[in-house]
Structure formats: structure tokens, C-alpha cells
Amino acid sequence: MSCLSEVIPDHVVEFIQGMLPERTALMQRIEAECRAEYIPLVEPEVGQFLQVLLNIKKAVRILEIGTGIGYSSILLASSFGTLKGHITTIEIDRDRYARACDNIREAGLAELITPLCGDANEVIPSLVGTFDFVFMDAAKGQYPEFFLKFWPYLEPGGLIVIDNIFLNGWVIDMTWPERRKKTMVCRVRELLEMLKKHEGLLTSIMPLGDGLAVSVRR
Ligand SMILES: C[S@@+](CC[C@H](N)C(=O)[O-])C[C@H]1O[C@@H](n2cnc3c(N)ncnc32)[C@H](O)[C@@H]1O
């Protein structure tokens, strides 16, 4: 039997998930599709935390790196409330991008979310304007590059949320189940060291989902 998290005890994850409000039929359908097709998406408790942060910060210019099929973009945009917010989200996979566009339309959020198809390394430098909230949830081995690319676009006081920084606990123990995962683990650890030493950032590591790093630009 597989466990819910390699780091957090199952009964704690179950408790936290049991305290979440019920998701809409659309979100439950996307969750089920992702489970069936092994498409990664944020854990619902991470989605909830993103919504809380967004509401505390009152963020309105959001950049998401890693759209998947639109689950986290929809969660974020549906918590804007009266805020006049907008999300730019980047996905490299054409099929996922197309499905995200469909899901975002179905959620009635097409005016609040701009999905872009391409490699975030190439797309970010072409973006116009600044962001007050960046959610990074794409290729873990490229996290340091993504960070360096979006950093000039982050406003003072802006938040960065980075998902999967535990990578099943491998980043904590600096172990990897197979050699080809080593680079990814080392790159995530490298990013965390960058955040720790960065004079322009204040960072907190949180044991939620597969690990989150939350930073604020000073
Ligand atoms: C964890 S999934 C995103 C899940 C999404 N945030 C959600 O919760 O619904 C990561 C996505 O990043 C995409 N990705 C990987 N490398 C990328 C890159 N260089 N640029 C843009 N997207 C990338 C993958 O195709 C994948 O769909």
C-alpha cells in the first residue's frame, strides 16, 4: 500500500485534507483525470494554502510556471473575489496546454487566466510587466534557472511559492532512488541554498504536500 506522503504521516495528511472545503464538480473531475493519467497537480491542501496566501497578499499579477491541465490556475483565479487579478501561466506540453485552455474556459475564467504554451525558460524573458506572486511548479531540475529568469519580474513585497521542494524526502536526505534522479534532487537543493543565502528574500520551508518554499521579496 502506498502512503500519501513520504515525509508527513498519513493520519496528518488525512486530517488536513479532511478539513478542506468540498471542491467543485469541475475540480473533482480534473483531479480524477490527473490521477487516472498520472498527470501531476498540486495536492488539494497546497491549493488551499495558495488561495489563503493570495488573499492575504491581495496579489493581482500572478505568474505560474507549470500549468498542467489548469487545476492550480483555476483554484487561484477562483479565489480572486473582488480583486481584479490576472494569472499568466506557462506550460511546455502542447496537449496539456490545450486541455488547460478547455478547463479554464469551462470554469468561466478565461478572462482572468492567460495560458501560454512554451518552455518557461524562453517565455519568461518575453513577458511584459511585473508580478506580485509567482508559483513555480514545473521541471524540478530547472528550478534554479526558472528562479533566475523570473526574479527581475518580481515586485518588492512579492511572494514566491515553490512546490515539491522535498521531492518525496529525497531532497531532505540527499538520496535518490535511481541515478537519473540525482540531478533533479541536487538542483532543488541548490535552489533552496540560493533562497537561504539570498539577501533580497525571506524564506520559510513548509511541510505541506510534498514540501513548499514560501519567500517574500524584501
Ligand atoms: C506539476 S505539473 C503542474 C501542475 C499544475 N501546477 C497544477 O497543480 O495543476 C508540472 C508541469 O510543468 C510542465 N513543464 C515542465 N517543464 C516545463 C518548462 N520548461 N516550461 C513550462 N512548463 C514546463 C510539465 O509539462 C507539467 O505539466
mmCIF file of C-alpha atoms and ligand atoms in Angstrom:
data_model
loop_
_atom_site.group_PDB
_atom_site.id
_atom_site.type_symbol
_atom_site.label_atom_id
_atom_site.label_comp_id
_atom_site.label_asym_id
_atom_site.label_seq_id
_atom_site.Cartn_x
_atom_site.Cartn_y
_atom_site.Cartn_z
ATOM 1 C CA MET A 1 0.000 0.000 0.000
ATOM 2 C CA SER A 2 1.413 3.377 -0.960
ATOM 3 C CA CYS A 3 1.378 6.186 1.578
ATOM 4 C CA LEU A 4 0.022 9.684 0.998
ATOM 5 C CA SER A 5 3.357 11.383 1.662
ATOM 6 C CA GLU A 6 6.890 10.080 2.050
ATOM 7 C CA VAL A 7 7.544 12.713 4.723
ATOM 8 C CA ILE A 8 4.321 13.577 6.542
ATOM 9 C CA PRO A 9 2.463 10.806 8.425
ATOM 10 C CA ASP A 10 -0.687 9.587 6.625
ATOM 11 C CA HIS A 11 -3.014 10.407 9.511
ATOM 12 C CA VAL A 12 -1.821 14.028 9.467
ATOM 13 C CA VAL A 13 -2.337 14.325 5.686
ATOM 14 C CA GLU A 14 -5.783 12.721 6.009
ATOM 15 C CA PHE A 15 -6.686 15.099 8.825
ATOM 16 C CA ILE A 16 -5.557 18.187 6.881
ATOM 17 C CA GLN A 17 -7.370 17.029 3.717
ATOM 18 C CA GLY A 18 -10.495 16.276 5.765
ATOM 19 C CA MET A 19 -10.590 19.917 6.846
ATOM 20 C CA LEU A 20 -10.730 21.242 3.279
ATOM 21 C CA PRO A 21 -13.947 22.579 1.778
ATOM 22 C CA GLU A 22 -15.522 20.380 -0.891
ATOM 23 C CA ARG A 23 -14.180 21.040 -4.374
ATOM 24 C CA THR A 24 -16.494 21.888 -7.282
ATOM 25 C CA ALA A 25 -17.555 19.150 -9.719
ATOM 26 C CA LEU A 26 -15.107 20.535 -12.304
ATOM 27 C CA MET A 27 -12.172 20.411 -9.880
ATOM 28 C CA GLN A 28 -13.100 16.871 -8.807
ATOM 29 C CA ARG A 29 -13.233 15.844 -12.478
ATOM 30 C CA ILE A 30 -9.766 17.360 -13.136
ATOM 31 C CA GLU A 31 -8.382 15.626 -10.015
ATOM 32 C CA ALA A 32 -9.782 12.287 -11.225
ATOM 33 C CA GLU A 33 -8.353 12.750 -14.745
ATOM 34 C CA CYS A 34 -4.929 13.619 -13.337
ATOM 35 C CA ARG A 35 -4.989 10.566 -11.068
ATOM 36 C CA ALA A 36 -6.029 8.270 -13.921
ATOM 37 C CA GLU A 37 -3.451 9.639 -16.375
ATOM 38 C CA TYR A 38 -0.591 10.256 -13.918
ATOM 39 C CA ILE A 39 -0.640 13.994 -14.615
ATOM 40 C CA PRO A 40 0.914 15.805 -11.653
ATOM 41 C CA LEU A 41 -1.088 18.513 -9.872
ATOM 42 C CA VAL A 42 -0.900 20.310 -6.542
ATOM 43 C CA GLU A 43 -2.286 18.458 -3.550
ATOM 44 C CA PRO A 44 -5.640 19.996 -2.550
ATOM 45 C CA GLU A 45 -4.176 21.260 0.751
ATOM 46 C CA VAL A 46 -1.440 23.064 -1.188
ATOM 47 C CA GLY A 47 -4.114 24.562 -3.445
ATOM 48 C CA GLN A 48 -5.980 25.771 -0.366
ATOM 49 C CA PHE A 49 -2.807 27.306 1.090
ATOM 50 C CA LEU A 50 -2.108 29.101 -2.212
ATOM 51 C CA GLN A 51 -5.585 30.617 -2.057
ATOM 52 C CA VAL A 52 -5.021 31.747 1.537
ATOM 53 C CA LEU A 53 -1.678 33.356 0.652
ATOM 54 C CA LEU A 54 -3.144 35.043 -2.399
ATOM 55 C CA ASN A 55 -5.904 36.537 -0.261
ATOM 56 C CA ILE A 56 -3.526 37.705 2.482
ATOM 57 C CA LYS A 57 -1.208 39.261 -0.063
ATOM 58 C CA LYS A 58 -4.087 40.510 -2.228
ATOM 59 C CA ALA A 59 -1.946 39.503 -5.176
ATOM 60 C CA VAL A 60 -3.261 40.535 -8.570
ATOM 61 C CA ARG A 61 -0.426 39.856 -11.035
ATOM 62 C CA ILE A 62 0.362 36.180 -10.821
ATOM 63 C CA LEU A 63 2.873 34.122 -12.769
ATOM 64 C CA GLU A 64 2.569 30.353 -12.707
ATOM 65 C CA ILE A 65 5.314 28.153 -14.138
ATOM 66 C CA GLY A 66 3.796 24.740 -14.913
ATOM 67 C CA THR A 67 0.095 24.849 -15.838
ATOM 68 C CA GLY A 68 -0.535 21.123 -16.149
ATOM 69 C CA ILE A 69 -4.169 20.902 -17.216
ATOM 70 C CA GLY A 70 -5.156 24.030 -15.343
ATOM 71 C CA TYR A 71 -6.062 22.834 -11.838
ATOM 72 C CA SER A 72 -3.944 25.266 -9.807
ATOM 73 C CA SER A 73 -4.625 28.206 -12.166
ATOM 74 C CA ILE A 74 -8.365 27.663 -11.753
ATOM 75 C CA LEU A 75 -8.027 27.374 -7.959
ATOM 76 C CA LEU A 76 -6.058 30.610 -7.772
ATOM 77 C CA ALA A 77 -8.273 32.591 -10.145
ATOM 78 C CA SER A 78 -11.458 31.429 -8.454
ATOM 79 C CA SER A 79 -10.273 32.923 -5.165
ATOM 80 C CA PHE A 80 -9.727 36.445 -6.550
ATOM 81 C CA GLY A 81 -13.153 37.525 -5.269
ATOM 82 C CA THR A 82 -13.388 41.268 -5.753
ATOM 83 C CA LEU A 83 -9.654 41.582 -6.506
ATOM 84 C CA LYS A 84 -9.045 42.428 -10.150
ATOM 85 C CA GLY A 85 -6.397 39.763 -10.571
ATOM 86 C CA HIS A 86 -4.818 38.084 -13.541
ATOM 87 C CA ILE A 87 -2.758 34.915 -13.976
ATOM 88 C CA THR A 88 -0.182 34.224 -16.664
ATOM 89 C CA THR A 89 0.592 30.516 -16.714
ATOM 90 C CA ILE A 90 3.181 28.646 -18.793
ATOM 91 C CA GLU A 91 3.044 25.026 -19.977
ATOM 92 C CA ILE A 92 5.546 23.303 -22.259
ATOM 93 C CA ASP A 93 3.375 20.320 -23.225
ATOM 94 C CA ARG A 94 1.004 21.126 -26.137
ATOM 95 C CA ASP A 95 -1.630 18.585 -25.192
ATOM 96 C CA ARG A 96 -1.736 19.684 -21.542
ATOM 97 C CA TYR A 97 -1.823 23.328 -22.626
ATOM 98 C CA ALA A 98 -4.854 22.627 -24.863
ATOM 99 C CA ARG A 99 -6.634 20.766 -22.056
ATOM 100 C CA ALA A 100 -5.847 23.572 -19.619
ATOM 101 C CA CYS A 101 -7.399 26.095 -22.048
ATOM 102 C CA ASP A 102 -10.559 23.951 -22.233
ATOM 103 C CA ASN A 103 -10.776 23.554 -18.455
ATOM 104 C CA ILE A 104 -10.196 27.272 -17.858
ATOM 105 C CA ARG A 105 -12.969 28.106 -20.348
ATOM 106 C CA GLU A 106 -15.270 25.572 -18.673
ATOM 107 C CA ALA A 107 -14.558 27.228 -15.310
ATOM 108 C CA GLY A 108 -15.608 30.565 -16.834
ATOM 109 C CA LEU A 109 -12.201 32.061 -16.022
ATOM 110 C CA ALA A 110 -10.767 32.675 -19.498
ATOM 111 C CA GLU A 111 -10.661 36.438 -18.941
ATOM 112 C CA LEU A 112 -8.623 36.062 -15.748
ATOM 113 C CA ILE A 113 -6.064 33.497 -16.936
ATOM 114 C CA THR A 114 -3.697 33.713 -19.891
ATOM 115 C CA PRO A 115 -2.188 30.288 -20.629
ATOM 116 C CA LEU A 116 0.992 30.368 -22.718
ATOM 117 C CA CYS A 117 2.442 27.344 -24.451
ATOM 118 C CA GLY A 118 6.242 27.061 -24.431
ATOM 119 C CA ASP A 119 9.382 26.486 -22.419
ATOM 120 C CA ALA A 120 9.274 28.807 -19.390
ATOM 121 C CA ASN A 121 12.986 29.497 -19.906
ATOM 122 C CA GLU A 122 12.126 31.104 -23.234
ATOM 123 C CA VAL A 123 8.721 32.522 -22.405
ATOM 124 C CA ILE A 124 9.600 34.355 -19.158
ATOM 125 C CA PRO A 125 12.120 36.751 -20.765
ATOM 126 C CA SER A 126 9.435 37.778 -23.291
ATOM 127 C CA LEU A 127 6.895 38.748 -20.608
ATOM 128 C CA VAL A 128 5.845 42.345 -20.142
ATOM 129 C CA GLY A 129 5.213 43.898 -16.714
ATOM 130 C CA THR A 130 5.881 42.695 -13.184
ATOM 131 C CA PHE A 131 4.352 40.086 -10.867
ATOM 132 C CA ASP A 132 3.424 40.171 -7.193
ATOM 133 C CA PHE A 133 3.023 36.384 -6.834
ATOM 134 C CA VAL A 134 4.968 33.612 -8.557
ATOM 135 C CA PHE A 135 4.005 29.959 -8.231
ATOM 136 C CA MET A 136 6.690 27.591 -9.521
ATOM 137 C CA ASP A 137 5.569 24.020 -10.199
ATOM 138 C CA ALA A 138 7.385 22.766 -13.325
ATOM 139 C CA ALA A 139 10.536 20.728 -14.128
ATOM 140 C CA LYS A 140 12.252 20.452 -10.741
ATOM 141 C CA GLY A 141 15.715 20.091 -12.299
ATOM 142 C CA GLN A 142 15.318 23.561 -13.809
ATOM 143 C CA TYR A 143 14.170 25.364 -10.666
ATOM 144 C CA PRO A 144 17.377 27.451 -10.291
ATOM 145 C CA GLU A 145 17.128 28.629 -13.936
ATOM 146 C CA PHE A 146 13.446 29.491 -13.614
ATOM 147 C CA PHE A 147 14.158 31.426 -10.420
ATOM 148 C CA LEU A 148 16.920 33.491 -12.030
ATOM 149 C CA LYS A 149 14.669 34.191 -15.025
ATOM 150 C CA PHE A 150 11.604 35.426 -13.096
ATOM 151 C CA TRP A 151 13.461 37.232 -10.306
ATOM 152 C CA PRO A 152 13.741 40.563 -12.238
ATOM 153 C CA TYR A 153 9.952 40.494 -12.716
ATOM 154 C CA LEU A 154 9.102 40.080 -9.027
ATOM 155 C CA GLU A 155 7.960 43.241 -7.287
ATOM 156 C CA PRO A 156 9.282 44.207 -3.828
ATOM 157 C CA GLY A 157 6.917 42.570 -1.336
ATOM 158 C CA GLY A 158 6.111 39.933 -3.945
ATOM 159 C CA LEU A 159 5.673 36.293 -2.951
ATOM 160 C CA ILE A 160 7.288 33.195 -4.422
ATOM 161 C CA VAL A 161 5.778 29.778 -3.716
ATOM 162 C CA ILE A 162 7.728 26.738 -4.884
ATOM 163 C CA ASP A 163 6.163 23.286 -4.847
ATOM 164 C CA ASN A 164 7.699 19.811 -4.343
ATOM 165 C CA ILE A 165 10.837 21.001 -2.625
ATOM 166 C CA PHE A 166 11.045 17.745 -0.606
ATOM 167 C CA LEU A 167 10.782 15.559 -3.714
ATOM 168 C CA ASN A 168 9.457 12.605 -1.701
ATOM 169 C CA GLY A 169 12.013 13.332 1.016
ATOM 170 C CA TRP A 170 14.989 12.821 -1.330
ATOM 171 C CA VAL A 171 15.988 16.494 -1.002
ATOM 172 C CA ILE A 172 15.977 16.167 2.798
ATOM 173 C CA ASP A 173 18.146 13.016 2.875
ATOM 174 C CA MET A 174 20.063 13.802 -0.344
ATOM 175 C CA THR A 175 19.281 10.335 -1.657
ATOM 176 C CA TRP A 176 17.765 9.311 -4.989
ATOM 177 C CA PRO A 177 16.039 6.089 -5.987
ATOM 178 C CA GLU A 178 17.896 5.929 -9.295
ATOM 179 C CA ARG A 179 20.876 7.712 -10.739
ATOM 180 C CA ARG A 180 18.885 9.723 -13.291
ATOM 181 C CA LYS A 181 17.023 11.473 -10.445
ATOM 182 C CA LYS A 182 20.239 12.702 -8.843
ATOM 183 C CA THR A 183 20.500 15.910 -10.899
ATOM 184 C CA MET A 184 16.917 16.869 -10.107
ATOM 185 C CA VAL A 185 17.439 16.334 -6.358
ATOM 186 C CA CYS A 186 20.705 18.300 -6.401
ATOM 187 C CA ARG A 187 19.134 21.166 -8.387
ATOM 188 C CA VAL A 188 16.256 21.534 -5.916
ATOM 189 C CA ARG A 189 18.724 21.532 -3.013
ATOM 190 C CA GLU A 190 20.794 24.114 -4.903
ATOM 191 C CA LEU A 191 17.727 26.327 -5.267
ATOM 192 C CA LEU A 192 16.963 26.064 -1.538
ATOM 193 C CA GLU A 193 20.545 27.107 -0.734
ATOM 194 C CA MET A 194 20.129 30.059 -3.125
ATOM 195 C CA LEU A 195 16.941 31.118 -1.344
ATOM 196 C CA LYS A 196 18.570 30.734 2.067
ATOM 197 C CA LYS A 197 21.536 32.960 1.158
ATOM 198 C CA HIS A 198 19.616 35.475 -0.927
ATOM 199 C CA GLU A 199 19.752 38.899 0.750
ATOM 200 C CA GLY A 200 16.676 40.076 -1.100
ATOM 201 C CA LEU A 201 14.480 37.254 0.194
ATOM 202 C CA LEU A 202 12.973 35.963 3.395
ATOM 203 C CA THR A 203 12.108 32.265 3.058
ATOM 204 C CA SER A 204 10.185 29.680 5.029
ATOM 205 C CA ILE A 205 10.139 25.946 4.270
ATOM 206 C CA MET A 206 6.833 24.282 4.989
ATOM 207 C CA PRO A 207 5.958 20.592 5.398
ATOM 208 C CA LEU A 208 2.767 20.778 3.349
ATOM 209 C CA GLY A 209 2.102 18.439 0.422
ATOM 210 C CA ASP A 210 5.486 17.469 -0.995
ATOM 211 C CA GLY A 211 7.118 20.489 0.662
ATOM 212 C CA LEU A 212 6.680 24.160 -0.110
ATOM 213 C CA ALA A 213 9.138 27.056 -0.037
ATOM 214 C CA VAL A 214 7.448 30.394 0.559
ATOM 215 C CA SER A 215 9.565 33.507 0.060
ATOM 216 C CA VAL A 216 8.878 37.206 0.168
ATOM 217 C CA ARG A 217 10.964 39.757 -1.690
ATOM 218 C CA ARG A 218 12.200 42.336 0.812
HETATM 219 C C1 LIG B 1 3.342 19.545 -11.594
HETATM 220 S S1 LIG B 1 2.765 19.901 -13.183
HETATM 221 C C2 LIG B 1 1.869 21.379 -12.950
HETATM 222 C C3 LIG B 1 0.610 21.156 -12.207
HETATM 223 C C4 LIG B 1 -0.227 22.405 -12.027
HETATM 224 N N1 LIG B 1 0.527 23.459 -11.370
HETATM 225 C C5 LIG B 1 -1.441 22.057 -11.208
HETATM 226 O O1 LIG B 1 -1.325 21.936 -9.983
HETATM 227 O O2 LIG B 1 -2.491 21.847 -11.806
HETATM 228 C C6 LIG B 1 4.223 20.495 -13.942
HETATM 229 C C7 LIG B 1 4.022 20.940 -15.377
HETATM 230 O O3 LIG B 1 5.163 21.679 -15.788
HETATM 231 C C8 LIG B 1 5.357 21.456 -17.165
HETATM 232 N N2 LIG B 1 6.737 21.841 -17.504
HETATM 233 C C9 LIG B 1 7.862 21.120 -17.325
HETATM 234 N N3 LIG B 1 8.927 21.811 -17.764
HETATM 235 C C10 LIG B 1 8.467 23.000 -18.219
HETATM 236 C C11 LIG B 1 9.092 24.136 -18.795
HETATM 237 N N4 LIG B 1 10.414 24.180 -19.006
HETATM 238 N N5 LIG B 1 8.319 25.191 -19.137
HETATM 239 C C12 LIG B 1 6.970 25.139 -18.933
HETATM 240 N N6 LIG B 1 6.323 24.088 -18.398
HETATM 241 C C13 LIG B 1 7.064 23.034 -18.045
HETATM 242 C C14 LIG B 1 5.056 19.963 -17.335
HETATM 243 O O4 LIG B 1 4.720 19.650 -18.652
HETATM 244 C C15 LIG B 1 3.903 19.757 -16.341
HETATM 245 O O5 LIG B 1 2.649 19.776 -16.975
#
